[in-house]
Amino acid sequence: MSRTTMLAVGLTAAMAFGAAQAQAQTNNSNTMSPPAMNNSSGNAAGMAHKASKADQHFLTEAMQGDMAEVQMGKLAQQKGQSEDVKQFGQMLEQDHSQHLQQAEQQAQQLGVTAPQGPNAKQKATYERMNKLSAAQFDKQFARHAVQDHKKDIAAYQKEAKSKGPLAQFAEATVPTLQKHLQAAQSIESKGAMTGSKAGTK
């Protein structure tokens, strides 16, 4: 075999080897992409099916509660007579606005439709509070806030003990609700003391 023939054979073999490598890389890239896409879509589908009916009910009520508290907080800032009530109203508006955003994110991940606003009972409570005189508002507002937050804490603590997808979300919410309850109890206590003093005059 001449030197020219040997060079030609070697060049042909090198080209064939290079083409085989390129084809192998193309095949590898094609086989790597689909599993990654399937995994992401599978996770999304899994998240959408994790919420039970009980979880959906809890999350819907949580969002409605946040909406109601935001409205009530704004009302307290408008109608409250004491500075404590006004400040508490501001805290309710800020904290529950932030919590509502978090709850809506949870709803989106779990495929739960967010409510359009507070429920009928919450709307009726707001209307009743809005019609109170300035002298009556602080006392009634504090009493309502105490009762409402006691119920909320019990509901969130129950959810926190569950093994559902909202357990961690509920557990993280409890300290804020407890802070609100303490503030409402303090306002209610001051109102009761003021009322008793007024009665003895």
Coordinates of C-alpha atoms in Angstrom, one line a residue:
M1 CA 0.0 0.0 0.0
S2 CA 1.4 3.4 -1.0
R3 CA 1.9 6.2 1.4
T4 CA -0.9 8.2 -0.4
T5 CA -3.3 5.3 0.0
M6 CA -2.5 5.0 3.7
L7 CA -3.1 8.7 4.3
A8 CA -6.4 8.5 2.5
V9 CA -7.6 5.6 4.6
G10 CA -6.5 7.3 7.8
L11 CA -8.3 10.4 6.9
T12 CA -11.5 8.5 6.0
A13 CA -11.4 6.7 9.4
A14 CA -10.8 9.9 11.3
M15 CA -13.8 11.5 9.6
A16 CA -16.0 8.5 10.3
F17 CA -15.0 8.5 13.9
G18 CA -15.7 12.2 14.3
A19 CA -19.2 11.8 12.7
A20 CA -19.9 8.9 15.0
Q21 CA -19.0 11.1 18.1
A22 CA -21.2 13.9 16.9
Q23 CA -24.1 11.5 16.4
A24 CA -23.6 10.1 19.8
Q25 CA -23.7 13.5 21.4
T26 CA -26.8 14.4 19.5
N27 CA -28.5 11.2 20.7
N28 CA -27.4 11.8 24.3
S29 CA -28.8 15.3 24.3
N30 CA -32.1 14.1 22.8
T31 CA -32.5 11.4 25.4
M32 CA -31.6 13.7 28.3
S33 CA -34.2 16.5 27.7
P34 CA -37.5 14.6 27.8
P35 CA -37.0 13.1 31.3
A36 CA -36.2 16.6 32.8
M37 CA -39.4 18.0 31.2
N38 CA -41.5 15.1 32.3
N39 CA -40.3 15.4 35.9
S40 CA -41.2 19.1 36.1
S41 CA -44.6 18.6 34.6
G42 CA -45.1 15.6 36.8
N43 CA -44.3 17.6 39.9
A44 CA -46.7 20.3 38.9
A45 CA -49.4 17.8 38.4
G46 CA -48.7 16.2 41.7
M47 CA -48.9 19.5 43.5
A48 CA -52.3 20.2 41.9
H49 CA -53.7 17.0 43.4
K50 CA -52.3 17.1 46.9
A51 CA -55.1 19.3 48.4
S52 CA -58.0 17.2 49.9
K53 CA -61.5 18.7 50.2
A54 CA -60.7 19.5 53.8
D55 CA -57.5 21.4 52.7
Q56 CA -59.5 23.3 50.1
H57 CA -62.1 24.3 52.6
F58 CA -59.5 25.4 55.1
L59 CA -57.6 27.4 52.5
T60 CA -60.8 29.1 51.2
E61 CA -61.8 30.1 54.7
A62 CA -58.3 31.3 55.4
M63 CA -58.4 33.7 52.4
Q64 CA -61.9 34.9 53.2
G65 CA -60.7 35.5 56.8
D66 CA -57.8 37.5 55.6
M67 CA -60.0 39.6 53.3
A68 CA -62.4 40.3 56.2
E69 CA -59.7 41.2 58.6
V70 CA -58.1 43.7 56.1
Q71 CA -61.5 45.4 55.7
M72 CA -62.1 45.4 59.5
G73 CA -58.6 46.8 60.0
K74 CA -59.3 49.7 57.7
L75 CA -62.6 50.3 59.4
A76 CA -60.9 50.4 62.8
Q77 CA -58.5 53.1 61.5
Q78 CA -61.5 55.1 60.3
K79 CA -63.9 54.7 63.2
G80 CA -61.7 53.9 66.2
Q81 CA -61.7 56.4 69.0
S82 CA -58.7 55.3 70.9
E83 CA -55.1 55.2 69.5
D84 CA -54.8 51.6 70.5
V85 CA -57.8 50.6 68.3
K86 CA -56.4 52.6 65.3
Q87 CA -52.9 51.0 65.7
F88 CA -54.5 47.6 66.0
G89 CA -56.5 48.2 62.9
Q90 CA -53.3 49.1 61.0
M91 CA -51.6 45.9 62.2
L92 CA -54.6 43.8 61.1
E93 CA -54.5 45.4 57.6
Q94 CA -50.8 44.9 57.2
D95 CA -50.4 41.4 58.6
H96 CA -53.5 40.0 56.9
S97 CA -52.7 41.6 53.6
Q98 CA -49.3 39.8 53.6
H99 CA -50.9 36.6 54.8
L100 CA -53.5 36.8 52.0
Q101 CA -50.7 36.9 49.4
Q102 CA -49.1 33.8 51.0
A103 CA -52.5 32.0 51.1
E104 CA -53.1 32.9 47.4
Q105 CA -49.7 31.4 46.5
Q106 CA -50.6 28.2 48.3
A107 CA -54.0 28.2 46.5
Q108 CA -52.3 28.5 43.1
Q109 CA -49.8 25.7 43.9
L110 CA -52.6 23.4 45.1
G111 CA -55.1 24.3 42.3
V112 CA -57.6 25.9 44.7
T113 CA -59.7 28.7 43.3
A114 CA -59.4 31.9 45.4
P115 CA -62.7 33.4 46.7
Q116 CA -63.8 36.8 45.5
G117 CA -64.3 38.3 48.9
P118 CA -65.4 37.6 52.5
N119 CA -68.3 35.2 53.2
A120 CA -71.8 36.4 53.9
K121 CA -71.4 36.2 57.7
Q122 CA -68.3 38.3 57.6
K123 CA -69.9 40.9 55.3
A124 CA -72.8 41.1 57.7
T125 CA -70.5 41.6 60.7
Y126 CA -68.7 44.4 58.8
E127 CA -72.0 46.2 58.0
R128 CA -73.1 45.9 61.7
M129 CA -69.8 47.3 62.9
N130 CA -69.9 50.1 60.4
K131 CA -73.3 51.2 61.7
L132 CA -72.1 51.5 65.3
S133 CA -71.7 54.9 66.9
A134 CA -68.2 56.1 67.6
A135 CA -68.7 55.5 71.3
Q136 CA -69.7 51.9 70.8
F137 CA -67.3 50.9 68.1
D138 CA -64.1 50.4 70.1
K139 CA -65.7 48.1 72.6
Q140 CA -67.6 46.0 70.0
F141 CA -64.6 45.9 67.7
A142 CA -62.3 44.6 70.5
R143 CA -64.8 42.0 71.6
H144 CA -65.3 40.7 68.0
A145 CA -61.5 40.6 67.4
V146 CA -61.0 38.5 70.6
Q147 CA -63.7 36.0 69.6
D148 CA -62.7 35.8 66.0
H149 CA -59.0 35.3 66.6
K150 CA -59.7 32.5 69.2
K151 CA -61.6 30.6 66.5
D152 CA -58.9 31.3 64.0
I153 CA -56.1 30.1 66.3
A154 CA -58.0 26.8 67.0
A155 CA -58.5 26.2 63.3
Y156 CA -54.9 26.9 62.4
Q157 CA -53.5 24.8 65.2
K158 CA -55.7 21.9 64.1
E159 CA -54.4 22.2 60.5
A160 CA -50.8 22.5 61.7
K161 CA -51.2 19.1 63.4
S162 CA -52.4 17.5 60.1
K163 CA -50.1 15.8 57.6
G164 CA -51.5 17.8 54.7
P165 CA -49.7 20.2 52.4
L166 CA -50.9 23.2 54.5
A167 CA -49.6 22.1 57.8
Q168 CA -46.4 24.1 57.7
F169 CA -48.2 27.2 56.4
A170 CA -50.7 26.9 59.2
E171 CA -48.1 26.4 61.9
A172 CA -46.2 29.5 60.7
T173 CA -49.4 31.6 61.0
V174 CA -50.3 30.8 64.6
P175 CA -47.8 33.2 66.3
T176 CA -49.2 36.2 64.3
L177 CA -52.7 35.3 65.3
Q178 CA -51.7 34.9 68.9
K179 CA -50.1 38.4 68.7
H180 CA -53.4 39.8 67.4
L181 CA -55.4 38.1 70.1
Q182 CA -53.2 39.5 72.9
A183 CA -53.6 43.0 71.4
A184 CA -57.4 42.6 71.1
Q185 CA -57.6 41.3 74.7
S186 CA -55.5 44.3 75.9
I187 CA -57.9 46.7 74.2
E188 CA -60.9 44.9 75.6
S189 CA -59.5 45.0 79.1
K190 CA -58.8 48.7 78.9
G191 CA -62.3 49.3 77.6
A192 CA -63.8 47.3 80.5
M193 CA -61.7 49.3 83.0
T194 CA -62.8 52.6 81.4
G195 CA -66.4 51.5 81.5
S196 CA -66.3 50.5 85.2
K197 CA -64.6 53.8 86.1
A198 CA -67.2 55.7 84.2
G199 CA -70.0 53.8 86.0
T200 CA -68.7 54.8 89.5
K201 CA -68.6 58.5 88.8

